[in-house]
Coordinates of C-alpha atoms in Angstrom, one line a residue:
M1 CA 20.5 5.0 7.0
D2 CA 22.9 2.2 6.4
K3 CA 23.6 2.7 2.6
D4 CA 25.0 -0.8 2.1
K5 CA 21.9 -2.4 3.3
Q6 CA 19.1 -3.3 0.9
F7 CA 15.6 -2.3 1.8
S8 CA 12.4 -3.0 0.0
K9 CA 10.9 0.1 -2.0
L10 CA 7.6 1.2 -1.3
S11 CA 6.7 0.2 -4.9
D12 CA 8.0 -3.5 -3.9
H13 CA 5.0 -3.9 -1.3
T14 CA 1.7 -5.6 -2.2
F15 CA -1.5 -3.9 -1.5
K16 CA -4.2 -6.2 -0.3
K17 CA -7.5 -5.3 1.5
G18 CA -6.1 -2.1 2.7
V19 CA -2.8 -3.4 3.8
L20 CA 0.8 -2.9 2.3
Y21 CA 2.5 -6.2 2.7
T22 CA 6.3 -6.4 2.4
P23 CA 7.6 -8.6 -0.5
F24 CA 8.8 -11.2 2.2
N25 CA 5.3 -11.4 4.0
S26 CA 3.5 -11.3 0.9
S27 CA 5.1 -14.4 -0.6
L28 CA 5.0 -16.4 2.7
G29 CA 1.6 -15.3 4.0
D30 CA 0.2 -17.2 6.8
Q31 CA 3.0 -19.7 6.8
L32 CA 5.5 -17.1 8.2
S33 CA 6.2 -17.3 12.0
L34 CA 8.9 -15.2 13.4
S35 CA 11.3 -16.6 16.0
P36 CA 13.4 -13.7 17.3
W37 CA 16.7 -14.6 18.6
A38 CA 17.1 -12.1 21.5
I39 CA 13.6 -12.9 22.9
E40 CA 13.2 -16.6 22.3
W41 CA 16.7 -18.0 21.9
L42 CA 19.4 -16.0 23.6
P43 CA 18.5 -17.1 27.3
E44 CA 18.8 -20.8 26.0
Y45 CA 22.4 -20.3 25.1
L46 CA 23.5 -17.8 27.7
W47 CA 25.5 -20.6 29.4
L48 CA 27.7 -20.8 26.2
A49 CA 28.2 -17.0 26.1
L50 CA 29.3 -16.9 29.7
I51 CA 31.9 -19.4 28.7
L52 CA 33.2 -17.5 25.9
E53 CA 33.2 -14.3 28.0
Q54 CA 35.2 -15.8 30.7
Y55 CA 38.0 -17.7 28.4
G56 CA 38.0 -15.3 25.4
R57 CA 36.9 -16.4 22.0
E58 CA 39.9 -18.8 20.9
D59 CA 40.0 -20.8 24.3
G60 CA 36.3 -20.4 24.9
L61 CA 35.3 -22.2 21.5
N62 CA 38.0 -24.9 22.5
V63 CA 36.4 -25.5 25.9
V64 CA 33.0 -25.8 24.5
S65 CA 34.0 -28.1 21.7
R66 CA 35.6 -30.4 24.4
I67 CA 32.4 -30.3 26.4
A68 CA 30.4 -31.3 23.3
G69 CA 32.9 -33.9 22.3
E70 CA 32.8 -35.7 25.5
L71 CA 29.0 -35.5 26.0
S72 CA 28.6 -37.0 22.5
K73 CA 31.0 -39.8 23.6
I74 CA 29.0 -40.5 26.7
D75 CA 25.7 -40.2 25.3
K76 CA 24.8 -38.5 22.1
G77 CA 21.4 -37.8 23.5
L78 CA 23.3 -35.6 26.1
C79 CA 24.9 -33.5 23.5
I80 CA 22.3 -30.8 23.6
P81 CA 23.0 -26.9 23.8
M82 CA 19.5 -25.7 25.0
L83 CA 19.4 -25.0 28.6
S84 CA 15.8 -25.7 28.9
K85 CA 16.3 -29.3 27.7
I86 CA 19.3 -29.7 30.0
I87 CA 17.5 -28.7 33.1
E88 CA 14.7 -31.1 32.2
L89 CA 17.0 -34.2 32.0
E90 CA 16.6 -36.7 34.7
P91 CA 18.8 -36.1 37.7
Q92 CA 21.5 -38.7 37.0
K93 CA 21.9 -37.2 33.4
Q94 CA 21.9 -33.7 34.6
R95 CA 24.8 -34.6 36.9
I96 CA 26.7 -36.1 34.2
F97 CA 26.2 -33.0 32.0
Y98 CA 27.3 -30.7 34.8
E99 CA 30.4 -32.9 35.7
V100 CA 31.6 -32.5 32.2
I101 CA 31.2 -28.8 32.1
C102 CA 33.1 -28.6 35.4
K103 CA 35.8 -30.6 34.0
W104 CA 36.7 -28.2 31.5
A105 CA 35.3 -24.9 32.9
T106 CA 35.5 -23.6 36.5
R107 CA 32.1 -23.7 38.3
D108 CA 31.9 -20.0 38.9
V109 CA 31.7 -19.3 35.2
L110 CA 28.0 -20.1 35.2
S111 CA 27.2 -18.7 38.5
P112 CA 25.6 -15.7 37.2
L113 CA 22.7 -17.9 36.0
T114 CA 22.0 -19.0 39.7
I115 CA 20.4 -15.7 40.3
I116 CA 17.7 -16.9 37.9
Y117 CA 17.8 -20.7 38.3
R118 CA 17.7 -21.4 42.0
T119 CA 14.6 -22.9 43.2
D120 CA 13.7 -26.5 43.8
K121 CA 13.1 -26.8 40.0
Y122 CA 16.7 -25.9 39.2
A123 CA 18.3 -27.5 42.5
L124 CA 21.0 -29.5 40.6
F125 CA 21.9 -26.5 38.5
Y126 CA 22.3 -24.2 41.5
E127 CA 24.2 -26.9 43.4
Y128 CA 26.7 -27.1 40.9
F129 CA 27.2 -23.6 39.8
S130 CA 26.3 -21.5 42.8
D131 CA 29.1 -19.1 44.0
F132 CA 28.8 -17.4 47.3
E133 CA 31.8 -15.3 47.0
T134 CA 30.5 -13.3 44.1
S135 CA 27.6 -10.9 45.0
I136 CA 24.2 -10.6 43.3
D137 CA 25.0 -7.4 41.9
E138 CA 28.2 -8.5 40.3
K139 CA 26.4 -11.6 38.8
T140 CA 23.8 -9.4 37.5
V141 CA 26.4 -6.9 35.9
T142 CA 28.0 -10.0 34.1
L143 CA 24.7 -11.2 32.8
Q144 CA 23.9 -7.8 31.5
N145 CA 27.3 -7.4 29.7
V146 CA 27.0 -10.6 28.1
I147 CA 23.4 -10.1 27.0
E148 CA 24.5 -6.7 25.5
K149 CA 27.2 -8.4 23.3
N150 CA 24.8 -11.0 22.1
L151 CA 21.5 -9.5 22.2
F152 CA 21.5 -8.6 18.3
H153 CA 21.7 -11.8 16.4
Q154 CA 24.3 -10.6 14.0
T155 CA 27.0 -9.5 16.3
N156 CA 30.3 -11.5 16.1
E157 CA 29.6 -12.8 19.6
A158 CA 26.2 -14.0 18.8
T159 CA 27.4 -15.7 15.8
D160 CA 30.0 -17.4 17.9
I161 CA 27.2 -18.8 19.9
R162 CA 25.3 -19.8 16.7
F163 CA 28.5 -21.8 15.6
L164 CA 28.5 -23.7 18.9
I165 CA 24.8 -24.6 18.5
L166 CA 25.6 -26.1 15.2
W167 CA 28.6 -27.7 16.4
F168 CA 26.6 -29.5 19.2
N169 CA 24.1 -30.9 16.7
V170 CA 27.1 -32.2 14.5
F171 CA 28.7 -33.8 17.5
A172 CA 25.1 -35.4 18.4
E173 CA 24.7 -36.3 14.7
R174 CA 21.5 -34.6 14.3
I175 CA 22.6 -32.7 11.3
H176 CA 25.0 -33.8 8.5
F177 CA 26.6 -31.7 5.8
A178 CA 28.2 -33.2 2.7
R179 CA 31.7 -32.7 1.8
G180 CA 32.3 -29.9 -0.6
M181 CA 29.4 -27.8 0.7
E182 CA 30.4 -24.1 1.8
I183 CA 28.8 -24.6 5.1
T184 CA 30.9 -27.7 5.6
K185 CA 34.1 -25.5 5.0
A186 CA 32.7 -22.8 7.3
L187 CA 32.3 -25.1 10.2
V188 CA 35.9 -26.3 9.9
E189 CA 37.4 -23.0 9.2
Y190 CA 35.3 -20.7 11.4
P191 CA 37.0 -21.5 14.9
K192 CA 40.5 -21.0 13.2
L193 CA 39.9 -17.6 11.8
S194 CA 39.7 -14.1 13.7
H195 CA 36.6 -12.1 12.8
D196 CA 38.8 -9.7 10.8
H197 CA 39.6 -12.3 8.1
Q198 CA 37.9 -11.7 4.9
E199 CA 36.6 -15.2 4.6
M200 CA 34.6 -14.7 7.9
R201 CA 32.1 -12.4 6.3
L202 CA 30.8 -15.4 4.2
Y203 CA 31.2 -17.8 7.0
R204 CA 29.1 -15.8 9.5
S205 CA 26.2 -15.6 7.1
L206 CA 26.3 -19.3 6.5
I207 CA 26.4 -20.0 10.1
R208 CA 23.5 -17.8 11.0
S209 CA 21.4 -19.1 8.2
S210 CA 22.0 -22.8 9.1
E211 CA 21.3 -22.2 12.8
M212 CA 18.2 -20.4 12.0
A213 CA 16.9 -23.5 9.9
L214 CA 17.5 -25.5 13.1
R215 CA 14.9 -23.6 15.0
F216 CA 12.0 -25.0 13.0
R217 CA 12.4 -28.3 14.7
E218 CA 12.7 -26.9 18.1
G219 CA 10.4 -25.6 20.8
N220 CA 11.2 -24.1 24.2
G221 CA 7.8 -23.2 25.6
D222 CA 7.8 -20.4 28.2
F223 CA 11.5 -20.9 29.2
P224 CA 12.7 -17.6 27.6
K225 CA 9.6 -15.5 28.8
R226 CA 10.4 -16.9 32.4
F227 CA 14.0 -15.8 32.0
W228 CA 13.3 -12.3 31.0
H229 CA 10.5 -11.9 33.6
S230 CA 13.0 -13.0 36.3
L231 CA 16.0 -11.0 35.4
G232 CA 13.9 -8.0 34.5
L233 CA 12.5 -7.9 38.1
L234 CA 16.1 -8.1 39.5
T235 CA 17.3 -4.8 37.6
K236 CA 16.3 -1.2 37.2
C237 CA 15.5 0.7 34.1
R238 CA 18.1 3.1 32.9
T239 CA 16.3 5.8 30.8
F240 CA 18.3 7.0 27.6
I241 CA 17.6 10.3 26.0
I242 CA 18.4 11.0 22.5
D243 CA 20.2 14.3 22.0
Y244 CA 19.9 15.7 18.4
G245 CA 22.5 18.4 19.2
E246 CA 22.4 22.0 17.7
Q247 CA 19.7 22.1 15.0
V248 CA 18.7 24.6 12.4
G249 CA 16.2 27.0 13.7
G250 CA 13.6 29.4 12.2
S251 CA 14.2 33.0 11.6
V252 CA 12.5 36.0 13.4
S253 CA 13.5 38.1 10.5
F254 CA 11.5 36.1 8.1
L255 CA 8.4 36.3 10.3
E256 CA 8.9 40.3 10.6
D257 CA 9.5 40.5 6.8
A258 CA 6.4 38.3 6.2
V259 CA 4.2 40.4 8.4
N260 CA 5.4 43.6 6.8
T261 CA 4.4 42.2 3.4
I262 CA 1.0 41.5 4.6
D263 CA 0.9 45.1 5.8
Y264 CA 2.0 46.1 2.4
L265 CA -0.7 44.1 0.5
M266 CA -3.4 45.5 2.8
A267 CA -2.2 49.2 2.1
N268 CA -1.9 48.6 -1.8
N269 CA -5.1 46.6 -1.9
K270 CA -7.6 48.7 0.2
E271 CA -10.4 48.0 -2.1
S272 CA -9.8 44.4 -2.4
L273 CA -9.6 44.0 1.4
L274 CA -13.1 45.4 1.6
T275 CA -14.9 43.5 -1.2
D276 CA -12.8 40.7 -2.7
E277 CA -13.4 37.2 -1.2
K278 CA -10.2 35.8 -2.6
F279 CA -8.1 38.6 -1.3
S280 CA -9.5 38.2 2.2
V281 CA -9.1 34.3 2.2
C282 CA -5.6 34.7 1.0
L283 CA -4.5 37.1 3.6
G284 CA -6.4 35.3 6.2
I285 CA -4.7 32.0 5.4
A286 CA -1.4 33.7 5.3
T287 CA -1.9 35.5 8.7
Y288 CA -3.2 32.3 10.3
A289 CA -0.1 30.5 9.2
L290 CA 2.2 33.2 10.4
K291 CA 0.5 33.4 13.8
I292 CA 1.0 29.7 14.3
Y293 CA 4.7 30.1 13.4
K294 CA 5.1 33.0 15.8
E295 CA 3.5 30.7 18.5
V296 CA 6.3 28.0 17.4
L297 CA 9.2 30.5 17.9
E298 CA 8.0 32.4 21.0
S299 CA 6.7 29.5 22.9
R300 CA 9.8 27.3 21.8
I301 CA 7.6 24.3 21.0
G302 CA 9.5 23.5 17.8
D303 CA 11.1 20.5 19.3
G304 CA 7.8 19.3 20.9
I305 CA 4.6 17.5 19.9
L306 CA 2.7 20.8 19.5
G307 CA 5.5 21.8 17.1
R308 CA 4.6 18.8 14.7
N309 CA 0.9 19.9 15.0
A310 CA 1.7 23.4 14.0
L311 CA 3.7 22.3 11.0
R312 CA 0.9 19.9 9.9
T313 CA -1.6 22.9 10.0
I314 CA 0.8 25.2 8.2
T315 CA 1.2 22.6 5.5
E316 CA -2.5 21.9 5.2
V317 CA -3.5 25.7 4.8
Y318 CA -0.8 26.2 2.2
V319 CA -2.0 23.1 0.1
T320 CA -5.5 24.4 0.5
L321 CA -4.4 27.9 -0.7
K322 CA -2.8 26.5 -3.8
Y323 CA -5.4 23.9 -4.6
M324 CA -8.0 26.7 -4.5
S325 CA -6.1 28.8 -6.8
L326 CA -5.7 25.6 -9.1
K327 CA -9.6 25.3 -9.2
E328 CA -10.4 28.8 -9.3
Q329 CA -10.9 28.8 -13.2
D330 CA -13.5 26.1 -13.0
Q331 CA -15.0 27.1 -9.8
P332 CA -14.9 31.0 -9.7
D333 CA -16.6 31.2 -6.3
I334 CA -14.3 28.6 -4.5
W335 CA -12.9 31.5 -2.1
K336 CA -16.4 32.1 -0.9
A337 CA -17.2 28.4 -0.7
F338 CA -14.2 27.9 1.4
K339 CA -15.5 30.6 3.8
D340 CA -19.1 29.2 3.9
Y341 CA -17.7 25.7 4.6
G342 CA -15.7 27.0 7.7
I343 CA -18.7 28.9 9.0
G344 CA -21.0 26.2 8.6
K345 CA -18.6 24.0 10.7
Y346 CA -18.9 26.6 13.4
K347 CA -22.7 26.5 13.0
Y348 CA -22.8 22.7 13.7
V349 CA -20.8 23.2 17.1
I350 CA -23.1 26.1 18.1
L351 CA -26.3 24.2 17.4
K352 CA -24.8 21.2 19.4
A353 CA -23.9 23.5 22.3
R354 CA -27.3 24.9 22.5
E355 CA -29.0 21.4 22.4
V356 CA -26.9 20.0 25.3
E357 CA -27.0 23.4 27.2
P358 CA -23.5 22.6 28.9
D359 CA -21.9 24.8 31.6
L360 CA -19.6 26.9 29.2
E361 CA -18.1 28.9 31.9
K362 CA -14.7 27.1 31.7
H363 CA -15.1 26.0 28.1
H364 CA -12.5 26.7 25.8
F365 CA -14.7 28.1 23.3
A366 CA -16.7 31.3 23.8
L367 CA -20.3 30.9 22.6
P368 CA -21.4 34.5 22.2
V369 CA -18.1 35.1 20.0
L370 CA -18.9 32.1 17.9
E371 CA -22.5 33.2 17.5
A372 CA -21.4 36.8 16.4
L373 CA -18.9 35.2 13.7
L374 CA -21.8 32.9 12.6
N375 CA -24.2 36.0 12.0
E376 CA -21.4 38.2 10.7
D377 CA -22.3 38.1 7.0
K378 CA -25.8 37.0 7.0
G379 CA -28.2 35.5 9.7
E380 CA -27.6 31.9 10.8
E381 CA -31.1 30.9 9.5
F382 CA -29.7 31.5 6.0
T383 CA -26.5 29.6 6.4
N384 CA -26.5 26.1 5.4
M385 CA -23.9 23.4 6.8
D386 CA -22.2 21.9 3.6
T387 CA -20.2 18.8 4.9
R388 CA -18.3 18.7 1.5
L389 CA -15.1 20.7 1.1
F390 CA -14.9 22.0 -2.4
D391 CA -15.2 19.1 -4.9
N392 CA -15.0 16.7 -1.8
Q393 CA -11.6 15.7 -2.7
N394 CA -9.4 13.8 -0.2
I395 CA -6.3 15.6 1.3
R396 CA -3.9 13.2 -0.5
K397 CA -5.5 14.0 -3.9
K398 CA -5.0 17.6 -3.4
F399 CA -1.4 17.4 -2.8
E400 CA -1.0 15.4 -5.9
A401 CA -2.9 18.0 -7.9
I402 CA -0.7 20.9 -6.9
G403 CA 2.4 18.7 -7.5
E404 CA 3.4 18.5 -3.7
N405 CA 3.6 14.7 -3.3
D406 CA 6.9 15.0 -1.2
L407 CA 5.3 17.5 1.0
Y408 CA 2.4 15.1 1.7
D409 CA 4.8 12.1 2.2
L410 CA 7.5 13.8 4.3
Y411 CA 5.6 16.4 6.1
Y412 CA 1.8 15.9 6.3
E413 CA 1.6 12.2 6.5
Y414 CA 4.3 12.1 9.3
D415 CA 3.1 15.1 11.5
T416 CA -0.6 13.7 11.1
N417 CA 0.6 10.8 13.5
F418 CA 1.1 13.4 16.1
T419 CA -2.3 15.1 15.6
H420 CA -4.1 11.7 15.8
G421 CA -1.8 10.4 18.6
L422 CA -0.9 7.3 16.8
W423 CA 1.6 4.8 18.3
G424 CA 4.6 5.8 16.0
A425 CA 4.4 9.5 17.3
I426 CA 3.8 8.4 20.9
R427 CA 6.6 6.1 20.8
E428 CA 9.0 8.9 19.4
S429 CA 7.9 11.6 21.7
A430 CA 6.6 10.0 25.0
M431 CA 8.2 6.6 25.4
I432 CA 12.1 6.6 25.8
F433 CA 14.7 3.8 25.5
C434 CA 15.5 1.8 28.6
D435 CA 19.3 1.3 28.0
N436 CA 19.3 -1.9 30.1
P437 CA 20.2 -5.0 28.0
S438 CA 18.3 -7.4 30.6
H439 CA 15.1 -5.4 29.9
K440 CA 15.6 -6.2 26.2
Y441 CA 15.8 -2.3 25.6
H442 CA 12.1 -2.0 26.1
T443 CA 10.6 1.5 26.4
V444 CA 9.4 3.5 29.4
P445 CA 7.2 6.6 29.8
D446 CA 9.0 9.9 29.5
I447 CA 7.5 11.2 32.8
T448 CA 10.4 13.7 33.4
F449 CA 9.5 15.3 30.0
E450 CA 13.4 15.2 29.0
Q451 CA 13.1 13.7 25.4
K452 CA 12.8 16.4 22.8
L453 CA 12.3 15.9 19.0
R454 CA 13.9 17.3 16.0
S455 CA 12.8 21.0 15.6
V456 CA 10.2 21.9 13.1
E457 CA 11.2 25.7 13.0
H458 CA 13.1 25.5 9.7
D459 CA 10.4 23.2 8.1
C460 CA 7.7 25.7 9.0
E461 CA 9.8 28.4 7.4
Y462 CA 10.1 26.3 4.4
V463 CA 6.4 25.7 3.9
L464 CA 5.6 29.3 4.7
K465 CA 7.9 30.5 1.9
K466 CA 5.9 28.2 -0.4
L467 CA 2.8 29.9 0.7
F468 CA 4.0 33.5 0.1
N469 CA 5.5 32.4 -3.3
Q470 CA 1.8 31.3 -4.0
L471 CA 0.7 34.7 -2.8
S472 CA 3.2 36.5 -4.9
S473 CA 1.5 34.9 -7.9
F474 CA -1.6 36.8 -7.2
Y475 CA -0.5 40.0 -5.8
E476 CA 2.6 42.5 -6.3
F477 CA 5.0 42.0 -3.6
P478 CA 7.2 44.8 -2.0
D479 CA 10.8 45.0 -3.5
F480 CA 12.5 44.3 -0.2
F481 CA 10.8 40.9 0.1
I482 CA 11.7 39.9 -3.5
D483 CA 15.1 41.1 -3.3
K484 CA 15.7 39.2 0.2
Y485 CA 14.0 35.9 -0.5
G486 CA 14.0 35.8 -4.4
G487 CA 13.2 32.3 -5.1
L488 CA 10.9 31.5 -2.3
D489 CA 10.5 27.7 -3.3
D490 CA 14.1 27.1 -3.0

């Protein structure tokens, strides 16, 4: 994270009708209309970028300044930087415009654009700037390089273009700045100073904000969309895989120690295992979480989608255990209620299966086994199906009640995206960057299954230690475990 950049806090957002609005969006509301530089405006000014690329910053700024100055002397109406408006000029004025460009810059400078603008609609542009000595591939690479440098609106190269846009408008007398204004000084000093100069930090921000203000008066229709479409079809995707490097993994020794601890508890609480609902539920939850963790380690799914589903489940059963221990004093039968709720959920599935009578030969649940579990403690005709879990409290409130807000925000909430297949999770795990600037760095499906995620193994162990810390508050733990892990919550 960029520590120097100021981001709005969650508390700064405004909640309205189920939506958290950013401070910026909340203040502007429906009046806000986004006009992204890369998508909507860069195609208009690539001809300026190509000149700067060919001649370098100092000479390039001078060349464009001479072009704008001469155009303004001929006809201020001709002094326009937007390519969409240039190619819409009547033929005679287009020729004048192109002749001025060719006076100060060689024709081959703008030739890369002729791979896009080459039909009858752009006949004059193609006539002036086509270059048959340079291959299409070479022109494409040149365009890609220029786009890469200017795609982000705050790069030095993009700011140079935005300075030229203002300069065209000054020559055309479409905008005026009073003496003494900072932007006036910036326009005069900007081409004289290198980007390393300390004053340029202020000047760049002034240039960008002033250029952005001009866009409210401009419109360019489908021109940029057609540009990106045409260029995109000419080039291939280049997939970019994020490598997270070596990561902190889980510990097989912790898993073994945890299993031995469960075994110890069983041996030293034999009677409780036979009759105590709480003991049965606690050990059941702990063993369930450990089995999930074992699958994460052995199947090596910690850096995959299922690993995040596993962590979410481990987190939820830990919270359930701690929440029940919190509510036990007011609801002594909460452990039995937990079991009854779970068996009731199974009963619902069984009854539905019997109604539709599907072919369960290949189904992932075994109906006879489920029926045996349903009737294990009492006949199913005496088993109700309670749709409420404990006091019907939502999961967020449970995290709050046990003092685990951070665990909800940074673990459960994030991993839930993967469980429900929401777009953030899909984007992170199944769609990868296309490292092609002419494709605007869009995303493509990871059909080679190369993209891995940050591993959850360490986090699973972290939550499991919390779970075992909770168990240790109920039952006496073996000395080897206490000596080795001590403060389990650390």
